[in-house]
Amino acid sequence: EAQVTQNPRYLITVTGKKLTVTCSQNMNHEYMSWYRQDPGLGLRQIYYSMNVEVTDKGDVPEGYKVSRKEKRNFPLILESPSPNQTSLYFCASRLGQGAQPQHFGDGTRLSIL
Amino acid sequence: AQKVTQAQTEISVVEKEDVTLDCVYETRDTTYYLFWYKQPPSGELVFLIRRNSFDEQNEISGRYSWNFQKSTSSFNFTITASQVVDSAVYFCALSEAEISYNTDKLIFGTGTRLQVFP
């Protein structure tokens, strides 16, 4: 089954404790992105990747890191999480250019205390 | 500037009523794509439809229909004979061809929460 898998689905942690949210897709998609969803703001792009070893900042990259060592995986790293990073996070992937819809993972709800 | 506006924050209807969710967009690109996604209470994002800027044909899929009008920069979504299972947050999104090729960016509206009561 074609899917984007995120883990964990839920996480409660404390300020400053490094965490990684994993994302994996099995569709051989070139493009992958991370978004965060906040009330009243919709979804905003954090980072994106056009292919292996090609990543760049989206609209809200502060406090986040990513890597793309393999085509299928695109982890989101919070080196020193802070309470303002409490949010619902989505990983997405898609094939080719703008015509293709993005496929989203089921979301990861992070709470930073 | 690219922008998607969903002015309706929340809509409540009774089952079997028809409901229209509004979406207005701004773009300078001549080639762009519009999307609707559904986010049910379980939280995942479900793709509903994609429409490109060269295709103004309206589309119907079962109880769902979409009205794309370039003249008013709108891409509205109508649910006919709504059901409780339609209760969700619905997002309209814009992808500009040139920008998305270089940034993979999808620009979302703030969403409309639809509640359908039995």
PDB file of N, CA and C in Angstrom, chain A residues 3-106:
ATOM      1  N   GLN A   3       2.119   4.678   0.953  1.00  0.00           N
ATOM      2  CA  GLN A   3       1.874   5.468   2.147  1.00  0.00           C
ATOM      3  C   GLN A   3       3.099   6.256   2.585  1.00  0.00           C
ATOM      4  N   VAL A   4       2.802   7.260   3.416  1.00  0.00           N
ATOM      5  CA  VAL A   4       3.816   8.032   4.115  1.00  0.00           C
ATOM      6  C   VAL A   4       3.633   7.716   5.598  1.00  0.00           C
ATOM      7  N   THR A   5       4.705   7.253   6.220  1.00  0.00           N
ATOM      8  CA  THR A   5       4.626   6.799   7.609  1.00  0.00           C
ATOM      9  C   THR A   5       5.441   7.708   8.508  1.00  0.00           C
ATOM     10  N   GLN A   6       4.783   8.246   9.519  1.00  0.00           N
ATOM     11  CA  GLN A   6       5.452   9.109  10.496  1.00  0.00           C
ATOM     12  C   GLN A   6       5.450   8.410  11.851  1.00  0.00           C
ATOM     13  N   ASN A   7       6.542   8.625  12.568  1.00  0.00           N
ATOM     14  CA  ASN A   7       6.618   8.138  13.948  1.00  0.00           C
ATOM     15  C   ASN A   7       7.435   9.107  14.804  1.00  0.00           C
ATOM     16  N   PRO A   8       7.018   9.318  16.062  1.00  0.00           N
ATOM     17  CA  PRO A   8       5.816   8.772  16.683  1.00  0.00           C
ATOM     18  C   PRO A   8       4.564   9.535  16.258  1.00  0.00           C
ATOM     19  N   ARG A   9       3.401   9.051  16.609  1.00  0.00           N
ATOM     20  CA  ARG A   9       2.158   9.776  16.351  1.00  0.00           C
ATOM     21  C   ARG A   9       1.916  10.837  17.428  1.00  0.00           C
ATOM     22  N   TYR A  10       2.343  10.545  18.622  1.00  0.00           N
ATOM     23  CA  TYR A  10       2.180  11.481  19.738  1.00  0.00           C
ATOM     24  C   TYR A  10       3.466  11.476  20.565  1.00  0.00           C
ATOM     25  N   LEU A  11       3.832  12.653  21.050  1.00  0.00           N
ATOM     26  CA  LEU A  11       5.005  12.746  21.920  1.00  0.00           C
ATOM     27  C   LEU A  11       4.855  13.938  22.840  1.00  0.00           C
ATOM     28  N   ILE A  12       5.055  13.682  24.128  1.00  0.00           N
ATOM     29  CA  ILE A  12       5.126  14.756  25.115  1.00  0.00           C
ATOM     30  C   ILE A  12       6.540  14.723  25.659  1.00  0.00           C
ATOM     31  N   THR A  13       7.216  15.867  25.614  1.00  0.00           N
ATOM     32  CA  THR A  13       8.589  15.909  26.083  1.00  0.00           C
ATOM     33  C   THR A  13       8.849  17.260  26.746  1.00  0.00           C
ATOM     34  N   VAL A  14      10.090  17.468  27.143  1.00  0.00           N
ATOM     35  CA  VAL A  14      10.423  18.686  27.871  1.00  0.00           C
ATOM     36  C   VAL A  14      11.363  19.560  27.061  1.00  0.00           C
ATOM     37  N   THR A  15      11.386  20.818  27.401  1.00  0.00           N
ATOM     38  CA  THR A  15      12.247  21.789  26.729  1.00  0.00           C
ATOM     39  C   THR A  15      13.692  21.332  26.744  1.00  0.00           C
ATOM     40  N   GLY A  16      14.326  21.423  25.564  1.00  0.00           N
ATOM     41  CA  GLY A  16      15.745  21.144  25.469  1.00  0.00           C
ATOM     42  C   GLY A  16      16.142  19.707  25.205  1.00  0.00           C
ATOM     43  N   LYS A  17      15.203  18.783  25.250  1.00  0.00           N
ATOM     44  CA  LYS A  17      15.548  17.378  25.033  1.00  0.00           C
ATOM     45  C   LYS A  17      15.378  17.030  23.554  1.00  0.00           C
ATOM     46  N   LYS A  18      16.509  16.772  22.907  1.00  0.00           N
ATOM     47  CA  LYS A  18      16.519  16.533  21.459  1.00  0.00           C
ATOM     48  C   LYS A  18      15.554  15.424  21.064  1.00  0.00           C
ATOM     49  N   LEU A  19      14.869  15.633  19.953  1.00  0.00           N
ATOM     50  CA  LEU A  19      13.967  14.598  19.472  1.00  0.00           C
ATOM     51  C   LEU A  19      13.985  14.550  17.940  1.00  0.00           C
ATOM     52  N   THR A  20      13.623  13.383  17.438  1.00  0.00           N
ATOM     53  CA  THR A  20      13.555  13.185  15.989  1.00  0.00           C
ATOM     54  C   THR A  20      12.204  12.574  15.641  1.00  0.00           C
ATOM     55  N   VAL A  21      11.565  13.141  14.637  1.00  0.00           N
ATOM     56  CA  VAL A  21      10.341  12.563  14.087  1.00  0.00           C
ATOM     57  C   VAL A  21      10.706  11.941  12.747  1.00  0.00           C
ATOM     58  N   THR A  22      10.460  10.663  12.614  1.00  0.00           N
ATOM     59  CA  THR A  22      10.843   9.985  11.376  1.00  0.00           C
ATOM     60  C   THR A  22       9.718  10.054  10.354  1.00  0.00           C
ATOM     61  N   CYS A  23      10.100  10.018   9.092  1.00  0.00           N
ATOM     62  CA  CYS A  23       9.147  10.014   7.985  1.00  0.00           C
ATOM     63  C   CYS A  23       9.703   9.101   6.900  1.00  0.00           C
ATOM     64  N   SER A  24       8.879   8.211   6.424  1.00  0.00           N
ATOM     65  CA  SER A  24       9.302   7.299   5.380  1.00  0.00           C
ATOM     66  C   SER A  24       8.177   7.127   4.367  1.00  0.00           C
ATOM     67  N   GLN A  25       8.546   7.133   3.070  1.00  0.00           N
ATOM     68  CA  GLN A  25       7.543   6.930   2.018  1.00  0.00           C
ATOM     69  C   GLN A  25       7.995   5.772   1.113  1.00  0.00           C
ATOM     70  N   ASN A  26       7.007   5.042   0.618  1.00  0.00           N
ATOM     71  CA  ASN A  26       7.319   3.855  -0.189  1.00  0.00           C
ATOM     72  C   ASN A  26       6.909   4.026  -1.644  1.00  0.00           C
ATOM     73  N   MET A  27       6.817   5.268  -2.094  1.00  0.00           N
ATOM     74  CA  MET A  27       6.330   5.540  -3.448  1.00  0.00           C
ATOM     75  C   MET A  27       7.428   6.020  -4.384  1.00  0.00           C
ATOM     76  N   ASN A  28       8.665   6.020  -3.912  1.00  0.00           N
ATOM     77  CA  ASN A  28       9.797   6.472  -4.724  1.00  0.00           C
ATOM     78  C   ASN A  28       9.654   7.941  -5.154  1.00  0.00           C
ATOM     79  N   HIS A  29       9.028   8.740  -4.302  1.00  0.00           N
ATOM     80  CA  HIS A  29       8.829  10.150  -4.617  1.00  0.00           C
ATOM     81  C   HIS A  29      10.117  10.938  -4.432  1.00  0.00           C
ATOM     82  N   GLU A  30      10.325  11.917  -5.344  1.00  0.00           N
ATOM     83  CA  GLU A  30      11.501  12.763  -5.224  1.00  0.00           C
ATOM     84  C   GLU A  30      11.312  13.845  -4.153  1.00  0.00           C
ATOM     85  N   TYR A  31      10.135  14.466  -4.171  1.00  0.00           N
ATOM     86  CA  TYR A  31       9.892  15.615  -3.322  1.00  0.00           C
ATOM     87  C   TYR A  31       9.323  15.176  -1.970  1.00  0.00           C
ATOM     88  N   MET A  32       9.883  15.756  -0.910  1.00  0.00           N
ATOM     89  CA  MET A  32       9.335  15.551   0.431  1.00  0.00           C
ATOM     90  C   MET A  32       9.366  16.871   1.193  1.00  0.00           C
ATOM     91  N   SER A  33       8.405  17.045   2.080  1.00  0.00           N
ATOM     92  CA  SER A  33       8.297  18.286   2.859  1.00  0.00           C
ATOM     93  C   SER A  33       7.816  17.981   4.267  1.00  0.00           C
ATOM     94  N   TRP A  34       8.135  18.915   5.153  1.00  0.00           N
ATOM     95  CA  TRP A  34       7.561  18.913   6.494  1.00  0.00           C
ATOM     96  C   TRP A  34       6.727  20.177   6.653  1.00  0.00           C
ATOM     97  N   TYR A  35       5.548  20.011   7.267  1.00  0.00           N
ATOM     98  CA  TYR A  35       4.660  21.122   7.568  1.00  0.00           C
ATOM     99  C   TYR A  35       4.301  21.065   9.054  1.00  0.00           C
ATOM    100  N   ARG A  36       3.987  22.231   9.592  1.00  0.00           N
ATOM    101  CA  ARG A  36       3.376  22.275  10.898  1.00  0.00           C
ATOM    102  C   ARG A  36       2.006  22.926  10.790  1.00  0.00           C
ATOM    103  N   GLN A  37       1.065  22.424  11.580  1.00  0.00           N
ATOM    104  CA  GLN A  37      -0.294  22.949  11.565  1.00  0.00           C
ATOM    105  C   GLN A  37      -0.614  23.571  12.913  1.00  0.00           C
ATOM    106  N   ASP A  38      -0.987  24.832  12.882  1.00  0.00           N
ATOM    107  CA  ASP A  38      -1.345  25.554  14.102  1.00  0.00           C
ATOM    108  C   ASP A  38      -2.713  26.195  13.924  1.00  0.00           C
ATOM    109  N   PRO A  39      -3.493  26.285  14.991  1.00  0.00           N
ATOM    110  CA  PRO A  39      -4.848  26.856  14.892  1.00  0.00           C
ATOM    111  C   PRO A  39      -4.825  28.256  14.301  1.00  0.00           C
ATOM    112  N   GLY A  40      -5.694  28.480  13.327  1.00  0.00           N
ATOM    113  CA  GLY A  40      -5.805  29.802  12.724  1.00  0.00           C
ATOM    114  C   GLY A  40      -4.722  30.131  11.706  1.00  0.00           C
ATOM    115  N   LEU A  41      -3.761  29.221  11.530  1.00  0.00           N
ATOM    116  CA  LEU A  41      -2.655  29.482  10.595  1.00  0.00           C
ATOM    117  C   LEU A  41      -2.603  28.481   9.464  1.00  0.00           C
ATOM    118  N   GLY A  42      -3.403  27.453   9.495  1.00  0.00           N
ATOM    119  CA  GLY A  42      -3.324  26.427   8.463  1.00  0.00           C
ATOM    120  C   GLY A  42      -2.026  25.648   8.588  1.00  0.00           C
ATOM    121  N   LEU A  43      -1.528  25.142   7.465  1.00  0.00           N
ATOM    122  CA  LEU A  43      -0.270  24.415   7.443  1.00  0.00           C
ATOM    123  C   LEU A  43       0.803  25.288   6.826  1.00  0.00           C
ATOM    124  N   ARG A  44       1.974  25.268   7.421  1.00  0.00           N
ATOM    125  CA  ARG A  44       3.098  26.048   6.920  1.00  0.00           C
ATOM    126  C   ARG A  44       4.288  25.128   6.722  1.00  0.00           C
ATOM    127  N   GLN A  45       5.004  25.365   5.627  1.00  0.00           N
ATOM    128  CA  GLN A  45       6.126  24.501   5.268  1.00  0.00           C
ATOM    129  C   GLN A  45       7.344  24.823   6.125  1.00  0.00           C
ATOM    130  N   ILE A  46       7.966  23.783   6.675  1.00  0.00           N
ATOM    131  CA  ILE A  46       9.155  23.955   7.521  1.00  0.00           C
ATOM    132  C   ILE A  46      10.427  23.779   6.686  1.00  0.00           C
ATOM    133  N   TYR A  47      10.546  22.627   6.068  1.00  0.00           N
ATOM    134  CA  TYR A  47      11.671  22.281   5.201  1.00  0.00           C
ATOM    135  C   TYR A  47      11.156  21.442   4.050  1.00  0.00           C
ATOM    136  N   TYR A  48      11.939  21.417   2.994  1.00  0.00           N
ATOM    137  CA  TYR A  48      11.598  20.552   1.882  1.00  0.00           C
ATOM    138  C   TYR A  48      12.870  19.933   1.308  1.00  0.00           C
ATOM    139  N   SER A  49      12.658  18.889   0.513  1.00  0.00           N
ATOM    140  CA  SER A  49      13.770  18.217  -0.138  1.00  0.00           C
ATOM    141  C   SER A  49      13.342  17.818  -1.546  1.00  0.00           C
ATOM    142  N   MET A  50      14.196  18.139  -2.493  1.00  0.00           N
ATOM    143  CA  MET A  50      13.891  17.832  -3.890  1.00  0.00           C
ATOM    144  C   MET A  50      14.434  16.460  -4.295  1.00  0.00           C
ATOM    145  N   ASN A  51      15.406  15.973  -3.539  1.00  0.00           N
ATOM    146  CA  ASN A  51      15.950  14.650  -3.803  1.00  0.00           C
ATOM    147  C   ASN A  51      17.010  14.349  -2.747  1.00  0.00           C
ATOM    148  N   VAL A  52      17.678  13.225  -2.866  1.00  0.00           N
ATOM    149  CA  VAL A  52      18.687  12.841  -1.885  1.00  0.00           C
ATOM    150  C   VAL A  52      19.756  13.922  -1.780  1.00  0.00           C
ATOM    151  N   GLU A  53      20.064  14.299  -0.537  1.00  0.00           N
ATOM    152  CA  GLU A  53      21.097  15.289  -0.224  1.00  0.00           C
ATOM    153  C   GLU A  53      20.750  16.701  -0.702  1.00  0.00           C
ATOM    154  N   VAL A  54      19.514  16.932  -1.089  1.00  0.00           N
ATOM    155  CA  VAL A  54      19.066  18.270  -1.507  1.00  0.00           C
ATOM    156  C   VAL A  54      17.929  18.713  -0.596  1.00  0.00           C
ATOM    157  N   THR A  55      18.237  19.621   0.330  1.00  0.00           N
ATOM    158  CA  THR A  55      17.215  20.117   1.247  1.00  0.00           C
ATOM    159  C   THR A  55      17.302  21.634   1.324  1.00  0.00           C
ATOM    160  N   ASP A  56      16.204  22.267   1.709  1.00  0.00           N
ATOM    161  CA  ASP A  56      16.219  23.714   1.849  1.00  0.00           C
ATOM    162  C   ASP A  56      15.091  24.155   2.773  1.00  0.00           C
ATOM    163  N   LYS A  57      15.223  25.417   3.238  1.00  0.00           N
ATOM    164  CA  LYS A  57      14.284  25.953   4.208  1.00  0.00           C
ATOM    165  C   LYS A  57      12.962  26.316   3.551  1.00  0.00           C
ATOM    166  N   GLY A  58      11.894  26.087   4.322  1.00  0.00           N
ATOM    167  CA  GLY A  58      10.589  26.563   3.918  1.00  0.00           C
ATOM    168  C   GLY A  58      10.301  27.892   4.585  1.00  0.00           C
ATOM    169  N   ASP A  59       9.059  28.094   5.002  1.00  0.00           N
ATOM    170  CA  ASP A  59       8.668  29.378   5.575  1.00  0.00           C
ATOM    171  C   ASP A  59       8.997  29.517   7.062  1.00  0.00           C
ATOM    172  N   VAL A  60       9.044  28.411   7.794  1.00  0.00           N
ATOM    173  CA  VAL A  60       9.246  28.478   9.247  1.00  0.00           C
ATOM    174  C   VAL A  60      10.304  27.485   9.695  1.00  0.00           C
ATOM    175  N   PRO A  61      11.571  27.659   9.270  1.00  0.00           N
ATOM    176  CA  PRO A  61      12.592  26.638   9.546  1.00  0.00           C
ATOM    177  C   PRO A  61      13.300  26.759  10.898  1.00  0.00           C
ATOM    178  N   GLU A  62      13.098  27.898  11.602  1.00  0.00           N
ATOM    179  CA  GLU A  62      13.881  28.142  12.813  1.00  0.00           C
ATOM    180  C   GLU A  62      13.618  27.061  13.863  1.00  0.00           C
ATOM    181  N   GLY A  63      14.692  26.486  14.371  1.00  0.00           N
ATOM    182  CA  GLY A  63      14.600  25.484  15.429  1.00  0.00           C
ATOM    183  C   GLY A  63      14.503  24.058  14.917  1.00  0.00           C
ATOM    184  N   TYR A  64      14.559  23.882  13.604  1.00  0.00           N
ATOM    185  CA  TYR A  64      14.425  22.550  13.017  1.00  0.00           C
ATOM    186  C   TYR A  64      15.619  22.232  12.129  1.00  0.00           C
ATOM    187  N   LYS A  65      15.875  20.938  11.983  1.00  0.00           N
ATOM    188  CA  LYS A  65      16.852  20.442  11.019  1.00  0.00           C
ATOM    189  C   LYS A  65      16.241  19.245  10.317  1.00  0.00           C
ATOM    190  N   VAL A  66      16.750  18.969   9.121  1.00  0.00           N
ATOM    191  CA  VAL A  66      16.317  17.781   8.381  1.00  0.00           C
ATOM    192  C   VAL A  66      17.531  17.156   7.716  1.00  0.00           C
ATOM    193  N   SER A  67      17.338  15.954   7.226  1.00  0.00           N
ATOM    194  CA  SER A  67      18.360  15.314   6.400  1.00  0.00           C
ATOM    195  C   SER A  67      17.659  14.412   5.388  1.00  0.00           C
ATOM    196  N   ARG A  68      18.350  14.188   4.266  1.00  0.00           N
ATOM    197  CA  ARG A  68      17.782  13.281   3.252  1.00  0.00           C
ATOM    198  C   ARG A  68      18.936  12.425   2.722  1.00  0.00           C
ATOM    199  N   LYS A  69      19.266  11.407   3.473  1.00  0.00           N
ATOM    200  CA  LYS A  69      20.375  10.526   3.078  1.00  0.00           C
ATOM    201  C   LYS A  69      19.903   9.413   2.152  1.00  0.00           C
ATOM    202  N   GLU A  70      18.637   9.095   2.272  1.00  0.00           N
ATOM    203  CA  GLU A  70      18.042   8.089   1.390  1.00  0.00           C
ATOM    204  C   GLU A  70      16.768   8.685   0.822  1.00  0.00           C
ATOM    205  N   LYS A  71      16.367   8.206  -0.345  1.00  0.00           N
ATOM    206  CA  LYS A  71      15.205   8.786  -1.006  1.00  0.00           C
ATOM    207  C   LYS A  71      13.937   8.597  -0.177  1.00  0.00           C
ATOM    208  N   ARG A  72      13.802   7.499   0.499  1.00  0.00           N
ATOM    209  CA  ARG A  72      12.552   7.190   1.179  1.00  0.00           C
ATOM    210  C   ARG A  72      12.403   7.891   2.530  1.00  0.00           C
ATOM    211  N   ASN A  73      13.496   8.341   3.143  1.00  0.00           N
ATOM    212  CA  ASN A  73      13.430   8.861   4.512  1.00  0.00           C
ATOM    213  C   ASN A  73      13.738  10.358   4.601  1.00  0.00           C
ATOM    214  N   PHE A  74      13.000  11.026   5.460  1.00  0.00           N
ATOM    215  CA  PHE A  74      13.176  12.479   5.606  1.00  0.00           C
ATOM    216  C   PHE A  74      12.867  12.849   7.055  1.00  0.00           C
ATOM    217  N   PRO A  75      13.787  12.602   7.977  1.00  0.00           N
ATOM    218  CA  PRO A  75      13.523  12.876   9.388  1.00  0.00           C
ATOM    219  C   PRO A  75      13.556  14.367   9.720  1.00  0.00           C
ATOM    220  N   LEU A  76      12.741  14.740  10.693  1.00  0.00           N
ATOM    221  CA  LEU A  76      12.701  16.102  11.218  1.00  0.00           C
ATOM    222  C   LEU A  76      13.329  16.081  12.601  1.00  0.00           C
ATOM    223  N   ILE A  77      14.318  16.931  12.806  1.00  0.00           N
ATOM    224  CA  ILE A  77      15.084  16.940  14.050  1.00  0.00           C
ATOM    225  C   ILE A  77      14.859  18.255  14.782  1.00  0.00           C
ATOM    226  N   LEU A  78      14.521  18.151  16.051  1.00  0.00           N
ATOM    227  CA  LEU A  78      14.446  19.321  16.920  1.00  0.00           C
ATOM    228  C   LEU A  78      15.592  19.180  17.928  1.00  0.00           C
ATOM    229  N   GLU A  79      16.643  19.962  17.721  1.00  0.00           N
ATOM    230  CA  GLU A  79      17.854  19.820  18.536  1.00  0.00           C
ATOM    231  C   GLU A  79      17.608  20.262  19.983  1.00  0.00           C
ATOM    232  N   SER A  80      16.885  21.344  20.158  1.00  0.00           N
ATOM    233  CA  SER A  80      16.592  21.858  21.489  1.00  0.00           C
ATOM    234  C   SER A  80      15.155  22.387  21.492  1.00  0.00           C
ATOM    235  N   PRO A  81      14.195  21.476  21.617  1.00  0.00           N
ATOM    236  CA  PRO A  81      12.795  21.881  21.482  1.00  0.00           C
ATOM    237  C   PRO A  81      12.383  22.929  22.517  1.00  0.00           C
ATOM    238  N   SER A  82      11.468  23.786  22.080  1.00  0.00           N
ATOM    239  CA  SER A  82      10.917  24.813  22.974  1.00  0.00           C
ATOM    240  C   SER A  82       9.391  24.753  22.897  1.00  0.00           C
ATOM    241  N   PRO A  83       8.706  25.308  23.887  1.00  0.00           N
ATOM    242  CA  PRO A  83       7.238  25.227  23.924  1.00  0.00           C
ATOM    243  C   PRO A  83       6.557  25.766  22.668  1.00  0.00           C
ATOM    244  N   ASN A  84       7.170  26.738  21.978  1.00  0.00           N
ATOM    245  CA  ASN A  84       6.523  27.276  20.776  1.00  0.00           C
ATOM    246  C   ASN A  84       6.594  26.317  19.587  1.00  0.00           C
ATOM    247  N   GLN A  85       7.229  25.170  19.782  1.00  0.00           N
ATOM    248  CA  GLN A  85       7.236  24.142  18.753  1.00  0.00           C
ATOM    249  C   GLN A  85       6.170  23.072  19.014  1.00  0.00           C
ATOM    250  N   THR A  86       5.373  23.295  20.032  1.00  0.00           N
ATOM    251  CA  THR A  86       4.206  22.440  20.255  1.00  0.00           C
ATOM    252  C   THR A  86       3.255  22.629  19.090  1.00  0.00           C
ATOM    253  N   SER A  87       2.966  21.540  18.381  1.00  0.00           N
ATOM    254  CA  SER A  87       2.188  21.663  17.159  1.00  0.00           C
ATOM    255  C   SER A  87       1.858  20.277  16.619  1.00  0.00           C
ATOM    256  N   LEU A  88       1.095  20.275  15.532  1.00  0.00           N
ATOM    257  CA  LEU A  88       0.813  19.048  14.785  1.00  0.00           C
ATOM    258  C   LEU A  88       1.669  19.090  13.525  1.00  0.00           C
ATOM    259  N   TYR A  89       2.473  18.050  13.321  1.00  0.00           N
ATOM    260  CA  TYR A  89       3.429  18.029  12.229  1.00  0.00           C
ATOM    261  C   TYR A  89       3.031  16.991  11.191  1.00  0.00           C
ATOM    262  N   PHE A  90       3.195  17.386   9.924  1.00  0.00           N
ATOM    263  CA  PHE A  90       2.908  16.479   8.818  1.00  0.00           C
ATOM    264  C   PHE A  90       4.106  16.377   7.893  1.00  0.00           C
ATOM    265  N   CYS A  91       4.399  15.154   7.502  1.00  0.00           N
ATOM    266  CA  CYS A  91       5.351  14.890   6.451  1.00  0.00           C
ATOM    267  C   CYS A  91       4.567  14.628   5.171  1.00  0.00           C
ATOM    268  N   ALA A  92       5.102  15.053   4.038  1.00  0.00           N
ATOM    269  CA  ALA A  92       4.416  14.865   2.766  1.00  0.00           C
ATOM    270  C   ALA A  92       5.418  14.487   1.702  1.00  0.00           C
ATOM    271  N   SER A  93       4.953  13.755   0.711  1.00  0.00           N
ATOM    272  CA  SER A  93       5.805  13.445  -0.433  1.00  0.00           C
ATOM    273  C   SER A  93       4.980  13.527  -1.702  1.00  0.00           C
ATOM    274  N   ARG A  94       5.665  13.753  -2.798  1.00  0.00           N
ATOM    275  CA  ARG A  94       4.974  13.744  -4.086  1.00  0.00           C
ATOM    276  C   ARG A  94       5.954  13.455  -5.204  1.00  0.00           C
ATOM    277  N   LEU A  95       5.376  13.069  -6.304  1.00  0.00           N
ATOM    278  CA  LEU A  95       6.150  12.714  -7.485  1.00  0.00           C
ATOM    279  C   LEU A  95       6.210  13.913  -8.409  1.00  0.00           C
ATOM    280  N   GLY A  96       7.370  14.252  -8.932  1.00  0.00           N
ATOM    281  CA  GLY A  96       7.474  15.227  -9.987  1.00  0.00           C
ATOM    282  C   GLY A  96       7.088  16.630  -9.596  1.00  0.00           C
ATOM    283  N   GLN A  97       6.424  17.344 -10.478  1.00  0.00           N
ATOM    284  CA  GLN A  97       6.224  18.761 -10.338  1.00  0.00           C
ATOM    285  C   GLN A  97       4.840  19.104  -9.803  1.00  0.00           C
ATOM    286  N   GLY A  98       4.463  20.376  -9.952  1.00  0.00           N
ATOM    287  CA  GLY A  98       3.302  20.911  -9.249  1.00  0.00           C
ATOM    288  C   GLY A  98       1.983  20.238  -9.520  1.00  0.00           C
ATOM    289  N   ALA A  99       1.882  19.471 -10.580  1.00  0.00           N
ATOM    290  CA  ALA A  99       0.593  18.869 -10.909  1.00  0.00           C
ATOM    291  C   ALA A  99       0.212  17.741  -9.965  1.00  0.00           C
ATOM    292  N   GLN A 100       1.172  17.182  -9.311  1.00  0.00           N
ATOM    293  CA  GLN A 100       0.889  16.011  -8.481  1.00  0.00           C
ATOM    294  C   GLN A 100       0.495  16.409  -7.067  1.00  0.00           C
ATOM    295  N   PRO A 101      -0.554  15.806  -6.531  1.00  0.00           N
ATOM    296  CA  PRO A 101      -0.937  16.116  -5.156  1.00  0.00           C
ATOM    297  C   PRO A 101       0.079  15.555  -4.164  1.00  0.00           C
ATOM    298  N   GLN A 102       0.215  16.227  -3.050  1.00  0.00           N
ATOM    299  CA  GLN A 102       1.083  15.723  -2.005  1.00  0.00           C
ATOM    300  C   GLN A 102       0.350  14.643  -1.210  1.00  0.00           C
ATOM    301  N   HIS A 103       1.093  13.604  -0.863  1.00  0.00           N
ATOM    302  CA  HIS A 103       0.573  12.550  -0.004  1.00  0.00           C
ATOM    303  C   HIS A 103       1.083  12.829   1.400  1.00  0.00           C
ATOM    304  N   PHE A 104       0.166  12.871   2.352  1.00  0.00           N
ATOM    305  CA  PHE A 104       0.544  13.225   3.713  1.00  0.00           C
ATOM    306  C   PHE A 104       0.562  12.017   4.628  1.00  0.00           C
ATOM    307  N   GLY A 105       1.485  12.055   5.585  1.00  0.00           N
ATOM    308  CA  GLY A 105       1.445  11.093   6.670  1.00  0.00           C
ATOM    309  C   GLY A 105       0.285  11.404   7.599  1.00  0.00           C
ATOM    310  N   ASP A 106       0.111  10.589   8.621  1.00  0.00           N
ATOM    311  CA  ASP A 106      -1.031  10.735   9.521  1.00  0.00           C
ATOM    312  C   ASP A 106      -0.839  11.812  10.580  1.00  0.00           C
TER     313      ASP A 106
END
